Amino acid sequence: MLTVLSGVAAPATFAASIGVNFQGRDGAGAPVAPIDPAEVAGVVPQANWNNIADSLYTPAEQGTAPSLANDAGGYTAVTLTFDANDSWNSDGTAVSPDERLMLGIIKRQGLNTASTFTFSNLGAGPYDVFVYTSMNGDNVLLDTTLGSTTYYTFEEHQFGLAFIQALNTNPSGTRDVGNYVKFSNVIPTNGGFVVTATWRGGGDGNGIAGFQIVGASFPTNTRPVVITQPPPSRRVLVNQTVTFSVVTDVPARFQWFKGTAPLAGETNSTYTTPPVTAADNGTAYHVVASNNVNSVQSSDAVITIGQLVTVPGAKEQLWYGAVRADVEAGTQDSIPPDRLLALSKFEVPDEQGDNFAERVSALFRPPVTGDYVFFVASDDDSDLFISTDATPANKQLIAQEVNWCGDRNWTGNDGGTGNHELEQKRSDKWVPDPLNPPATPPFANGIRLTNGFSYYIEGVHHEGGGGDNFAATFKLLTDPAPASGDATKITGFLLAPYAQGLDGAYITVTNPPQSTTGIQNQTVTFTIGATSGYIGDTSSASPGLAYQWQSAPSGSSTFTNIPNASGSSFTTSLLKLSDSGAQFRVAMLAGDTNITSSAATLTVNPDTTPPRPVTVISVNAAGTVVTLAFAELMDKPSAETGANYVFTPGNVAGASASLAADGVTVTITPASALTPNVTNVLTITGVKDLAGNPVSANTTISFKYVPVTYEADILFDAPLGYYRFEDATNSPIAKNTGSTGGDGAYFTGDETAPMASDGTPSSAKGDAGPRPPTFAGFEANNHSATFDGVGEWVDTKNQYLQNRGAFTLEYWVNPTGGRTNVPSLWVNRVGIVGQNDAIEYGFIDPLTIQIWTPNGGSLNTAYNFGDDEWHHVATIASGANLKTYYDGALVGTGGNATGNYGAAGFNVHIGGGGVFDGAGNWFTGHLDEVAIFDKAIPAARIAEHYNAGKNGGVITTSGAVTPALNITLTIARSGNNVVVSWTPSGGTLQATSSLSGTPINWSDTATPNGGTITIGTGNSFYRVTQ
């Protein structure tokens, strides 16, 4: 967090000044190296810079640095409160103190929004204030304001060893390029002043590297120093070094001690020991922190000498500067690896640096005898091998990451899909030579492995730059493929003792599994809370914790492993009455230790609650197909008896019905068409749930369906921007019927600067869009926008995708120009709709649609449709992941969780003009019905939108259910958990953090009836909807 003054240099002869250095983040996510106390930096040369590790504050990039030190090392009362939302580093190196000052930056994303920096407790002044600016990109427009003065500048992106003052204060003048501005003779107001830094365009935010305040004097600090994080004790191996660190609430001087003896010259906030020996076992270190008010001594940090032992896990050997071929050829084996780690799973840590190759190896113990499929996911390329036995000599190549993908993107690829990337990364589709494939992939029928035997498995991974993830996982041949983001299954209990790891591991159970009561034909979830570490080590070091859930019948003491139950929670299958009394516990493994939790007992009560309908999901435009959802799993024969459903008006009976695989969704075909635009009532009789309970007498659900145009169906979901391209031929205006912003415009050729909207004006062509009879939901004269692939595009003149926590993009697309027949005629990075540097979306190559975000990851989906065909495409970004749909059906899931997908100094463009890049990215073909939402609309609405275009639009509103239902919600506390249950069964638990506001924002939870919720901070309110 606050990086305190880690030692104080001798008083300097420079003008009195305070220097602040924002450390930002380096490529590994850690703060950039600080400026040491004795080092001199800045336009006004000074020592004793206040280094602020802004990325470590909570929330990040927001906080207060108190009691700043002056250039002489004196403690002042001056504080700095900063408010930004990002950090990074500018281009360049970090050798000299000036370079380190200019490298780390604190940032603000969000066009026309400002970072603020408030200095308080200053003297009367006057002061000169230097603001150091730098950014990781060219053409970043920055407005820097203090009082009534604003500098309008371009930020420098790489410090060239010279400070350049920017001087322009004329808003209409020419912005000059510089790396600092100076405010002279500043008189504080009420002891302080505020500097604002506003991002006006270019790059992905503004960047502030630091400050200097120069004046005659500063008020003296009156705050005592307090140690907030003492140095932790460590367990280490002989010949390792140990780095101790201390954190204080205000800047301080430090003196480290070994035992009672001071260590000469060790006056920083960190201290690194020489390589330890066996004689150092039990040696205690402490530190004394002092300022002008007081001195305080830390608790002792004790060294414990451990030993290497063989532990279950994977071995990681990493060599910087190597490539994958070197490792696979064995030429690196004679060179000691730069990193040698024991891993608790077949997955490496992220952010290990750039330009390296590594081998990850282990002995895999298959949980059952069967035919296995393996998957690899890495950034960059990797090869995956498995042996026919426990020896490396018999290993075989079974899968490859040809390009790169994000963390745990098991079935997707983020570097394109033009070179068989998707097939090669899974063993059942992998072939030795994709350009000359055999008739059948060699492992198409799975890789036969036998329970009770160990098999050598190896991954060789190369990292160039950027992300550096690597992992592998598996499934049985008949199981579904792992979803993007799923944790690897190759973990502790499936790994034989193989790697050399530190001894002395321990496991502490903080919340054991709790006995619970479930309802017949429902599920319950058991959870455990546990931590692991090393004996004698109070740091965060941990050997990693593996779980294996086990069960035993009622009254038995014989527990057996539950397949695929290897997380901190376990959800049962549908409960039977015979499951009552079953016991569940968890075996846990960490390093060289293992324990088993206490057992929880399951009680299963019979389901005596009649089933109830929940909602009418949809009605087709003709009124001849109705989709209905029940609150619980249904009996198939009775649910599929059409005569059990009768609709009024008209007393229309169901002719047939079908129950979906989910067990709750029923599709009913009435004997004749229903009546639109009025309230329909569905009466249900004779339908039973899985327990045999029939619906209550007079069970009904009302609904209304209204056939509408495609346009009305889209507008029902309230898009921000909606471009139908029904503009008159030769019109320069792209009409927007969404809720936000004005109209867009047609252009040819790139704009001269981001958001300039000054390409050569163009106009609509009035070409045909999707039309009947193929697309019955559109008008006979429906139009689309045409793009020539050379320079035509549409500027929405809006930043719809700026700082979104969720969004949805959808459109109809018809590529032309030989994309499939002659892919070479199409280039890569062809834009469809997006905001460069924020949300980039289009054909990353001729056969792949990619959505890319700076904070939420990316998703590639193969687009195998032919040219000159209309298809509906949509992507939902929920904040949890990215999902892409073709023609209403899910085709890919990827990305990662984020609260803000990103921002940039560009408008949303359609068809080119810069979508993946600042310019170009020209699309060839037709686009229609582009809709942009500031929320994740439900997947069912995406399907409805496609259906509306294909068959005609319908808006369905589900109404009341009778008889009314009285729900009793029960919450019972157990330790740090609560068990939530309700009667009658069925329905969904919803939660909200506040009961204020209109409407109250309730959201569905994943907690089942009888499930467990961990108690957190703040308020949570719950209800059940049925």
Coordinates of C-alpha atoms in Angstrom, one line a residue, residues 837-1018:
D837 CA -9.0 0.0 -27.3
A838 CA -12.2 -0.6 -25.3
I839 CA -14.4 -3.2 -27.0
E840 CA -13.0 -4.5 -30.3
Y841 CA -15.2 -6.8 -32.3
G842 CA -15.1 -8.3 -35.7
F843 CA -13.4 -10.9 -37.9
I844 CA -9.9 -11.4 -36.4
D845 CA -9.3 -13.6 -39.4
P846 CA -11.6 -14.6 -42.3
L847 CA -13.1 -17.6 -40.4
T848 CA -13.1 -16.2 -36.8
I849 CA -15.2 -13.6 -35.0
Q850 CA -13.4 -12.1 -32.0
I851 CA -14.5 -9.9 -29.2
W852 CA -11.7 -8.3 -27.3
T853 CA -11.8 -6.2 -24.1
P854 CA -8.9 -4.8 -22.1
N855 CA -10.2 -6.0 -18.7
G856 CA -12.6 -8.8 -19.4
G857 CA -10.6 -11.0 -21.7
S858 CA -11.6 -12.1 -25.2
L859 CA -13.5 -14.7 -27.0
N860 CA -12.9 -16.3 -30.5
T861 CA -15.7 -18.2 -32.2
A862 CA -15.3 -19.9 -35.6
Y863 CA -17.6 -18.5 -38.2
N864 CA -18.1 -21.3 -40.8
F865 CA -21.1 -19.9 -42.6
G866 CA -20.8 -19.1 -46.3
D867 CA -20.6 -15.7 -47.9
D868 CA -23.7 -14.0 -49.1
E869 CA -25.7 -15.4 -46.3
W870 CA -27.5 -13.5 -43.5
H871 CA -26.9 -14.6 -40.0
H872 CA -27.8 -13.1 -36.6
V873 CA -24.8 -12.7 -34.2
A874 CA -24.8 -11.4 -30.6
T875 CA -22.4 -11.3 -27.7
I876 CA -23.4 -10.9 -24.1
A877 CA -20.8 -9.5 -21.7
S878 CA -22.2 -10.1 -18.2
G879 CA -19.3 -9.0 -16.0
A880 CA -18.7 -12.7 -15.3
N881 CA -17.8 -13.9 -18.9
L882 CA -18.3 -13.3 -22.6
K883 CA -20.9 -15.4 -24.6
T884 CA -21.4 -15.3 -28.3
Y885 CA -24.5 -16.6 -30.1
Y886 CA -25.1 -17.4 -33.8
D887 CA -28.7 -17.5 -34.9
G888 CA -29.9 -17.6 -31.3
A889 CA -27.7 -20.5 -30.2
L890 CA -24.7 -20.3 -27.9
V891 CA -21.5 -21.0 -29.8
G892 CA -18.8 -19.9 -27.3
T893 CA -18.0 -18.8 -23.8
G894 CA -14.8 -17.1 -22.7
G895 CA -13.3 -14.0 -21.1
N896 CA -12.9 -13.4 -17.4
A897 CA -14.8 -11.6 -14.6
T898 CA -14.5 -7.8 -14.4
G899 CA -16.4 -4.9 -13.0
N900 CA -15.3 -2.6 -15.9
Y901 CA -14.6 -3.8 -19.4
G902 CA -12.6 -0.8 -20.3
A903 CA -12.6 2.7 -21.9
A904 CA -10.9 4.5 -24.8
G905 CA -10.8 7.8 -26.6
F906 CA -12.7 6.6 -29.6
N907 CA -16.3 6.5 -30.7
V908 CA -18.1 3.3 -31.5
H909 CA -17.6 2.6 -35.2
I910 CA -19.5 0.2 -37.5
G911 CA -17.8 -1.5 -40.5
G912 CA -14.4 0.0 -40.1
G913 CA -12.8 3.4 -39.6
G914 CA -10.9 1.8 -36.7
V915 CA -12.4 -1.0 -34.7
F916 CA -9.5 -3.2 -33.8
D917 CA -7.0 -0.4 -34.4
G918 CA -7.0 3.4 -34.6
A919 CA -7.9 3.3 -38.3
G920 CA -8.8 0.9 -41.1
N921 CA -10.3 -2.6 -40.3
W922 CA -12.6 -2.3 -43.4
F923 CA -15.5 -4.8 -43.6
T924 CA -16.7 -6.2 -46.9
G925 CA -20.4 -7.0 -47.2
H926 CA -23.7 -5.9 -45.4
L927 CA -24.6 -5.2 -41.8
D928 CA -28.1 -4.6 -40.5
E929 CA -30.0 -4.0 -37.2
V930 CA -26.9 -3.1 -35.1
A931 CA -28.1 -2.9 -31.5
I932 CA -25.9 -1.8 -28.5
F933 CA -27.1 -2.4 -24.9
D934 CA -25.6 -1.2 -21.6
K935 CA -26.5 -4.4 -19.9
A936 CA -26.4 -8.2 -20.3
I937 CA -29.8 -8.9 -21.8
P938 CA -31.0 -12.5 -21.1
A939 CA -30.0 -15.3 -23.5
A940 CA -33.7 -16.0 -24.0
R941 CA -34.1 -12.5 -25.5
I942 CA -31.2 -13.1 -27.9
A943 CA -33.0 -16.2 -29.1
E944 CA -36.2 -14.3 -29.4
H945 CA -34.5 -11.5 -31.4
Y946 CA -33.3 -14.1 -33.9
N947 CA -36.7 -15.8 -34.0
A948 CA -38.3 -12.4 -34.5
G949 CA -36.2 -11.9 -37.6
K950 CA -36.7 -15.4 -38.9
N951 CA -40.3 -16.0 -38.1
G952 CA -41.8 -12.8 -36.7
G953 CA -41.5 -11.0 -33.4
V954 CA -43.5 -11.5 -30.3
I955 CA -43.4 -9.8 -26.9
T956 CA -44.6 -12.2 -24.2
T957 CA -45.6 -11.1 -20.7
S958 CA -46.1 -13.7 -18.1
G959 CA -48.7 -13.0 -15.4
A960 CA -50.2 -14.3 -12.1
V961 CA -50.1 -17.8 -11.0
T962 CA -53.0 -19.4 -8.9
P963 CA -53.5 -20.6 -6.3
A964 CA -51.4 -18.0 -4.4
L965 CA -48.4 -19.4 -2.5
N966 CA -47.2 -18.6 1.0
I967 CA -43.5 -19.0 1.2
T968 CA -41.7 -19.5 4.5
L969 CA -37.9 -18.6 4.4
T970 CA -35.7 -20.0 7.2
I971 CA -32.1 -19.0 7.9
A972 CA -29.9 -20.9 10.4
R973 CA -26.4 -19.7 11.3
S974 CA -23.6 -22.2 11.7
G975 CA -20.2 -20.6 12.4
N976 CA -19.4 -18.2 9.6
N977 CA -22.1 -19.7 7.3
V978 CA -25.9 -19.6 7.2
V979 CA -28.1 -22.3 5.8
V980 CA -31.0 -21.0 3.8
S981 CA -34.1 -23.1 3.2
W982 CA -37.7 -22.5 2.4
T983 CA -41.1 -24.2 2.1
P984 CA -42.8 -25.1 -0.1
S985 CA -40.0 -26.2 -2.4
G986 CA -39.2 -24.8 -5.8
G987 CA -38.4 -21.3 -6.8
T988 CA -35.2 -19.2 -6.8
L989 CA -33.4 -17.5 -4.0
Q990 CA -32.7 -13.8 -4.8
A991 CA -30.5 -11.3 -3.0
T992 CA -30.0 -7.6 -2.8
S993 CA -27.6 -5.4 -0.8
S994 CA -30.1 -2.7 -0.2
L995 CA -33.9 -2.3 0.2
S996 CA -33.8 1.4 -0.8
G997 CA -34.5 2.7 -4.3
T998 CA -37.2 2.1 -6.8
P999 CA -37.2 -0.6 -8.1
I1000 CA -35.1 -2.7 -5.7
N1001 CA -32.4 -4.5 -7.6
W1002 CA -32.9 -8.2 -6.9
S1003 CA -30.7 -10.7 -8.6
D1004 CA -30.8 -14.5 -8.7
T1005 CA -28.3 -16.5 -6.7
A1006 CA -27.0 -20.0 -7.4
T1007 CA -27.8 -21.1 -3.8
P1008 CA -30.2 -24.1 -3.8
N1009 CA -32.9 -24.8 -1.2
G1010 CA -31.0 -25.9 1.9
G1011 CA -27.8 -24.4 0.6
T1012 CA -25.0 -22.6 2.5
I1013 CA -24.0 -18.9 2.2
T1014 CA -20.8 -17.6 3.7
I1015 CA -21.2 -14.5 5.9
G1016 CA -19.4 -11.5 4.4
T1017 CA -19.3 -7.8 5.0
G1018 CA -22.2 -5.4 4.6

